[in-house]
Amino acid sequence: MAIKSKKTKKVIKKRLSQAIVFIQASFNNTLVSISDLTGNVIASSSSGKLHFTGTRKATPHAASLVMQDVIEKIKDMGGHDVQIRTNGVGMGRESALRALARFGMQFFIY
């Protein structure tokens, strides 16, 4: 009787030297996604995904937690130079930028 060995999938860790952070802050929600320079989305999050409901989704507190969630997802990928592209007029836009600055990333706003 032969014993079968399990094949494991090889996990490829991606390294980022630069990234683009997209922040969409509307009156109802705050969405944050991080992509590489070619536009492939690496990590994304929203305040609804963090179980905020109703009007609490658009608060500055929710936006800072969304940014913190996304940064924790890409923390081990390296790279601290990011470009920021904002969209929308919501209250969470500026607090998301402050949360990004708290983690020591250099950023350029476009």
Coordinates of N, CA, C and O in Angstrom, one line a residue:
M1 N 0.8 -1.2 0.0 CA 0.0 0.0 0.0 C 0.9 1.2 0.0 O 1.7 1.4 0.9
A2 N 0.7 2.1 -1.0 CA 1.5 3.3 -1.1 C 0.9 4.5 -0.3 O -0.3 4.6 -0.3
I3 N 1.7 5.2 0.3 CA 1.3 6.4 1.0 C 1.3 7.6 0.1 O 2.4 7.9 -0.5
K4 N 0.2 8.3 -0.1 CA 0.2 9.5 -0.9 C 0.7 10.7 -0.1 O 0.3 10.9 1.0
S5 N 1.5 11.5 -0.7 CA 2.0 12.7 0.0 C 1.1 13.9 -0.5 O 0.7 13.9 -1.7
K6 N 0.8 14.8 0.4 CA 0.0 15.9 0.0 C 0.9 17.0 -0.6 O 2.0 17.3 -0.1
K7 N 0.5 17.5 -1.7 CA 1.2 18.6 -2.3 C 0.6 19.9 -1.8 O -0.6 20.1 -1.7
T8 N 1.5 20.8 -1.4 CA 1.1 22.1 -0.9 C 1.3 23.1 -1.9 O 2.2 23.0 -2.7
K9 N 0.4 24.1 -2.0 CA 0.6 25.2 -2.9 C 1.6 26.1 -2.5 O 1.8 26.4 -1.3
K10 N 2.4 26.6 -3.4 CA 3.5 27.5 -3.1 C 2.9 28.9 -3.1 O 2.2 29.4 -4.0
V11 N 3.1 29.6 -1.9 CA 2.5 30.9 -1.7 C 3.6 31.9 -2.2 O 4.7 31.9 -1.7
I12 N 3.2 32.8 -3.1 CA 4.1 33.8 -3.6 C 3.8 35.1 -2.8 O 2.7 35.6 -2.9
K13 N 4.8 35.5 -2.1 CA 4.6 36.8 -1.4 C 5.0 38.0 -2.3 O 6.0 37.9 -2.9
K14 N 4.1 38.9 -2.4 CA 4.3 40.0 -3.3 C 5.0 41.2 -2.5 O 4.6 41.4 -1.4
R15 N 6.0 41.8 -3.1 CA 6.7 42.9 -2.5 C 6.2 44.2 -3.2 O 6.2 44.2 -4.4
L16 N 5.9 45.2 -2.4 CA 5.5 46.5 -3.0 C 6.5 47.5 -2.7 O 6.9 47.7 -1.5
S17 N 7.0 48.2 -3.7 CA 7.9 49.4 -3.4 C 7.0 50.7 -3.4 O 7.3 51.6 -2.6
Q18 N 6.0 50.7 -4.3 CA 5.1 51.8 -4.3 C 3.7 51.3 -4.5 O 3.5 50.2 -5.1
A19 N 2.7 52.1 -4.1 CA 1.3 51.7 -4.2 C 0.5 52.9 -4.4 O 0.9 54.0 -4.2
I20 N -0.8 52.7 -4.8 CA -1.8 53.7 -5.0 C -2.9 53.5 -4.0 O -3.4 52.3 -4.0
V21 N -3.3 54.4 -3.2 CA -4.4 54.3 -2.3 C -5.6 55.1 -2.8 O -5.5 56.3 -3.1
F22 N -6.7 54.4 -3.1 CA -7.9 55.1 -3.5 C -8.9 55.2 -2.4 O -9.2 54.2 -1.7
I23 N -9.3 56.4 -2.1 CA -10.2 56.7 -1.0 C -11.5 57.3 -1.6 O -11.4 58.3 -2.2
Q24 N -12.6 56.6 -1.4 CA -13.9 57.1 -1.9 C -14.7 57.4 -0.6 O -15.2 56.4 0.0
A25 N -15.0 58.6 -0.3 CA -15.7 59.0 0.9 C -17.0 59.7 0.4 O -17.0 60.8 0.0
S26 N -18.1 58.9 0.5 CA -19.4 59.5 0.2 C -20.2 59.9 1.5 O -19.7 59.7 2.6
F27 N -21.4 60.4 1.3 CA -22.2 60.7 2.5 C -22.7 59.5 3.2 O -23.1 59.6 4.4
N28 N -22.6 58.3 2.5 CA -23.2 57.1 3.1 C -22.1 56.0 3.5 O -22.4 55.1 4.3
N29 N -20.9 56.1 2.9 CA -20.0 55.0 3.1 C -18.6 55.5 2.9 O -18.4 56.6 2.2
T30 N -17.6 54.8 3.3 CA -16.2 55.1 3.0 C -15.5 53.8 2.5 O -15.6 52.8 3.1
L31 N -15.0 53.9 1.3 CA -14.3 52.8 0.7 C -12.8 53.1 0.5 O -12.5 54.2 0.0
V32 N -11.9 52.1 0.8 CA -10.5 52.3 0.6 C -10.0 51.1 -0.1 O -10.3 50.0 0.3
S33 N -9.2 51.3 -1.1 CA -8.5 50.2 -1.8 C -7.1 50.6 -2.1 O -6.8 51.7 -2.4
I34 N -6.2 49.6 -2.1 CA -4.8 49.8 -2.4 C -4.4 48.9 -3.5 O -4.7 47.7 -3.6
S35 N -3.8 49.5 -4.5 CA -3.4 48.8 -5.7 C -1.9 49.0 -6.0 O -1.3 50.0 -5.5
D36 N -1.3 48.2 -6.8 CA 0.0 48.5 -7.3 C 0.0 49.5 -8.4 O -1.1 50.0 -8.8
L37 N 1.2 49.8 -8.9 CA 1.2 50.9 -9.9 C 0.5 50.5 -11.3 O 0.2 51.4 -12.0
T38 N 0.3 49.2 -11.5 CA -0.3 48.8 -12.7 C -1.8 48.8 -12.6 O -2.6 48.6 -13.6
G39 N -2.4 49.0 -11.4 CA -3.8 49.0 -11.1 C -4.4 47.8 -10.6 O -5.6 47.7 -10.4
N40 N -3.6 46.7 -10.3 CA -4.1 45.5 -9.7 C -4.4 45.7 -8.2 O -3.5 46.1 -7.5
V41 N -5.7 45.5 -7.8 CA -6.1 45.8 -6.4 C -5.5 44.7 -5.5 O -5.6 43.5 -5.8
I42 N -4.8 45.1 -4.5 CA -4.1 44.2 -3.5 C -5.0 44.0 -2.3 O -5.1 42.9 -1.8
A43 N -5.5 45.1 -1.8 CA -6.4 45.0 -0.6 C -7.4 46.1 -0.6 O -7.2 47.2 -1.2
S44 N -8.6 45.8 -0.1 CA -9.6 46.8 0.0 C -10.5 46.5 1.2 O -10.5 45.4 1.7
S45 N -11.2 47.6 1.6 CA -12.1 47.5 2.7 C -13.1 48.6 2.7 O -12.9 49.6 2.0
S46 N -14.2 48.4 3.4 CA -15.2 49.5 3.5 C -15.7 49.5 5.0 O -15.5 48.5 5.7
S47 N -16.4 50.6 5.3 CA -16.9 50.6 6.6 C -18.1 49.6 6.8 O -18.3 49.2 7.9
G48 N -18.8 49.3 5.8 CA -19.8 48.3 5.9 C -19.2 46.9 6.1 O -19.8 46.1 6.8
K49 N -18.0 46.6 5.6 CA -17.4 45.4 5.8 C -16.9 45.2 7.3 O -16.9 44.1 7.8
L50 N -16.7 46.4 8.0 CA -16.3 46.4 9.4 C -17.5 46.4 10.3 O -17.4 46.7 11.5
H51 N -18.7 46.1 9.8 CA -20.0 46.0 10.5 C -20.5 47.3 11.1 O -21.1 47.4 12.1
F52 N -20.2 48.4 10.4 CA -20.8 49.7 10.7 C -22.1 49.7 9.9 O -22.2 49.3 8.8
T53 N -23.2 50.3 10.5 CA -24.5 50.3 9.8 C -25.0 51.7 9.8 O -24.7 52.5 10.7
G54 N -25.9 52.0 8.9 CA -26.6 53.3 8.9 C -25.7 54.5 8.7 O -24.7 54.5 7.9
T55 N -26.0 55.5 9.5 CA -25.2 56.7 9.3 C -23.8 56.6 10.0 O -23.0 57.5 9.7
R56 N -23.5 55.6 10.7 CA -22.2 55.5 11.3 C -21.2 55.1 10.3 O -20.0 55.2 10.6
K57 N -21.6 54.6 9.1 CA -20.7 54.2 8.1 C -19.9 55.4 7.5 O -18.8 55.2 7.1
A58 N -20.4 56.5 7.6 CA -19.8 57.7 7.0 C -19.0 58.6 8.0 O -18.6 59.7 7.7
T59 N -18.9 58.1 9.2 CA -18.2 58.9 10.2 C -16.7 58.9 10.1 O -16.1 57.9 9.5
P60 N -16.0 59.9 10.6 CA -14.5 59.8 10.5 C -13.9 58.7 11.3 O -12.9 58.1 10.9
H61 N -14.5 58.3 12.4 CA -14.0 57.1 13.1 C -14.1 55.8 12.3 O -13.1 55.1 12.3
A62 N -15.1 55.6 11.6 CA -15.2 54.4 10.7 C -14.2 54.5 9.6 O -13.6 53.5 9.2
A63 N -13.9 55.7 9.0 CA -12.9 55.8 8.0 C -11.5 55.5 8.5 O -10.7 54.9 7.8
S64 N -11.2 55.9 9.7 CA -9.9 55.6 10.2 C -9.7 54.1 10.5 O -8.6 53.6 10.3
L65 N -10.8 53.5 10.9 CA -10.7 52.0 11.1 C -10.6 51.3 9.8 O -9.9 50.2 9.7
V66 N -11.2 51.8 8.8 CA -11.1 51.2 7.4 C -9.7 51.3 6.9 O -9.1 50.3 6.4
M67 N -9.1 52.4 7.1 CA -7.7 52.6 6.7 C -6.8 51.7 7.5 O -5.9 51.1 6.9
Q68 N -7.0 51.6 8.7 CA -6.2 50.7 9.6 C -6.3 49.3 9.2 O -5.3 48.5 9.1
D69 N -7.5 48.8 8.8 CA -7.8 47.5 8.3 C -7.0 47.2 7.0 O -6.4 46.1 6.9
V70 N -7.0 48.1 6.1 CA -6.3 47.9 4.8 C -4.8 47.9 5.0 O -4.1 47.1 4.5
I71 N -4.3 48.8 5.9 CA -2.9 48.8 6.1 C -2.4 47.5 6.8 O -1.3 47.1 6.5
E72 N -3.2 47.0 7.7 CA -2.8 45.7 8.3 C -2.7 44.6 7.3 O -1.9 43.6 7.5
K73 N -3.5 44.6 6.3 CA -3.5 43.6 5.2 C -2.2 43.7 4.4 O -1.7 42.6 4.0
I74 N -1.6 44.8 4.2 CA -0.5 45.0 3.4 C 0.8 45.2 4.1 O 1.9 45.5 3.6
K75 N 0.8 45.2 5.5 CA 1.9 45.5 6.3 C 3.1 44.7 6.0 O 4.2 45.3 5.9
D76 N 3.0 43.4 5.7 CA 4.2 42.6 5.5 C 4.7 42.7 4.1 O 5.7 42.0 3.7
M77 N 4.1 43.4 3.2 CA 4.5 43.5 1.8 C 5.6 44.6 1.6 O 6.2 44.7 0.5
G78 N 6.0 45.3 2.6 CA 7.0 46.3 2.5 C 6.5 47.6 1.9 O 5.3 47.9 2.0
G79 N 7.3 48.4 1.3 CA 6.9 49.6 0.6 C 6.1 50.6 1.4 O 5.0 50.3 1.8
H80 N 6.6 51.8 1.5 CA 5.9 52.8 2.3 C 5.7 54.1 1.5 O 5.3 55.1 2.1
D81 N 5.9 54.0 0.2 CA 5.7 55.2 -0.7 C 4.3 54.9 -1.4 O 4.2 54.0 -2.1
V82 N 3.4 55.8 -1.1 CA 2.0 55.6 -1.7 C 1.6 56.9 -2.3 O 1.9 58.0 -1.9
Q83 N 0.8 56.8 -3.4 CA 0.1 57.9 -4.0 C -1.3 57.8 -3.5 O -1.9 56.7 -3.4
I84 N -1.9 58.9 -3.3 CA -3.3 58.9 -2.8 C -4.2 59.6 -3.8 O -3.9 60.7 -4.3
R85 N -5.3 59.0 -4.1 CA -6.3 59.5 -5.0 C -7.6 59.5 -4.3 O -8.1 58.4 -3.9
T86 N -8.2 60.7 -4.0 CA -9.4 60.8 -3.2 C -10.6 61.1 -4.1 O -10.4 61.7 -5.2
N87 N -11.7 60.7 -3.7 CA -12.9 61.0 -4.5 C -14.1 61.1 -3.5 O -14.2 60.4 -2.5
G88 N -14.9 62.1 -3.7 CA -16.1 62.2 -2.8 C -15.9 63.4 -1.8 O -14.9 64.0 -1.7
V89 N -17.1 63.7 -1.1 CA -17.1 64.8 -0.3 C -17.4 64.4 1.2 O -17.8 65.3 2.0
G90 N -17.3 63.1 1.5 CA -17.7 62.7 2.8 C -16.8 63.1 4.0 O -15.7 63.6 3.7
M91 N -17.2 62.9 5.2 CA -16.5 63.3 6.3 C -15.3 62.4 6.6 O -14.3 62.8 7.2
G92 N -15.3 61.3 6.1 CA -14.2 60.3 6.3 C -12.9 60.5 5.5 O -11.9 59.8 5.8
R93 N -13.0 61.4 4.6 CA -11.8 61.5 3.7 C -10.6 62.0 4.4 O -9.5 61.4 4.3
E94 N -10.7 63.0 5.2 CA -9.5 63.6 5.9 C -9.1 62.7 7.0 O -7.9 62.5 7.2
S95 N -10.0 62.0 7.7 CA -9.6 61.1 8.8 C -8.9 59.9 8.3 O -8.0 59.3 8.9
A96 N -9.2 59.4 7.1 CA -8.5 58.3 6.4 C -7.1 58.7 6.1 O -6.2 57.9 6.3
L97 N -6.9 59.9 5.7 CA -5.5 60.4 5.4 C -4.7 60.5 6.7 O -3.5 60.2 6.7
R98 N -5.3 61.0 7.7 CA -4.6 61.1 9.0 C -4.2 59.7 9.5 O -3.2 59.5 10.1
A99 N -5.1 58.7 9.4 CA -4.8 57.3 9.8 C -3.6 56.8 9.0 O -2.8 56.1 9.5
L100 N -3.6 57.1 7.7 CA -2.5 56.7 6.8 C -1.2 57.3 7.3 O -0.1 56.7 7.3
A101 N -1.2 58.6 7.7 CA 0.0 59.3 8.2 C 0.5 58.7 9.5 O 1.7 58.7 9.8
R102 N -0.4 58.2 10.3 CA -0.1 57.7 11.6 C 0.8 56.4 11.5 O 1.6 56.1 12.4
F103 N 0.6 55.7 10.4 CA 1.4 54.5 10.2 C 2.8 54.7 9.6 O 3.5 53.8 9.2
G104 N 3.1 56.0 9.4 CA 4.5 56.3 8.9 C 4.7 56.2 7.5 O 5.9 56.0 7.0
M105 N 3.7 56.2 6.7 CA 3.9 56.1 5.2 C 4.1 57.4 4.6 O 3.4 58.4 5.0
Q106 N 5.0 57.5 3.6 CA 5.1 58.7 2.9 C 4.1 58.7 1.8 O 3.9 57.7 1.1
F107 N 3.4 59.8 1.6 CA 2.3 59.8 0.6 C 2.3 61.1 -0.2 O 2.8 62.2 0.3
F108 N 1.8 61.0 -1.4 CA 1.7 62.1 -2.3 C 0.2 62.2 -2.7 O -0.3 61.2 -3.2
I109 N -0.4 63.3 -2.6 CA -1.9 63.4 -2.9 C -2.0 63.9 -4.3 O -1.4 64.9 -4.7
Y110 N -2.9 63.2 -5.1 CA -3.2 63.6 -6.5 C -4.6 63.9 -6.6 O -5.4 63.4 -6.0

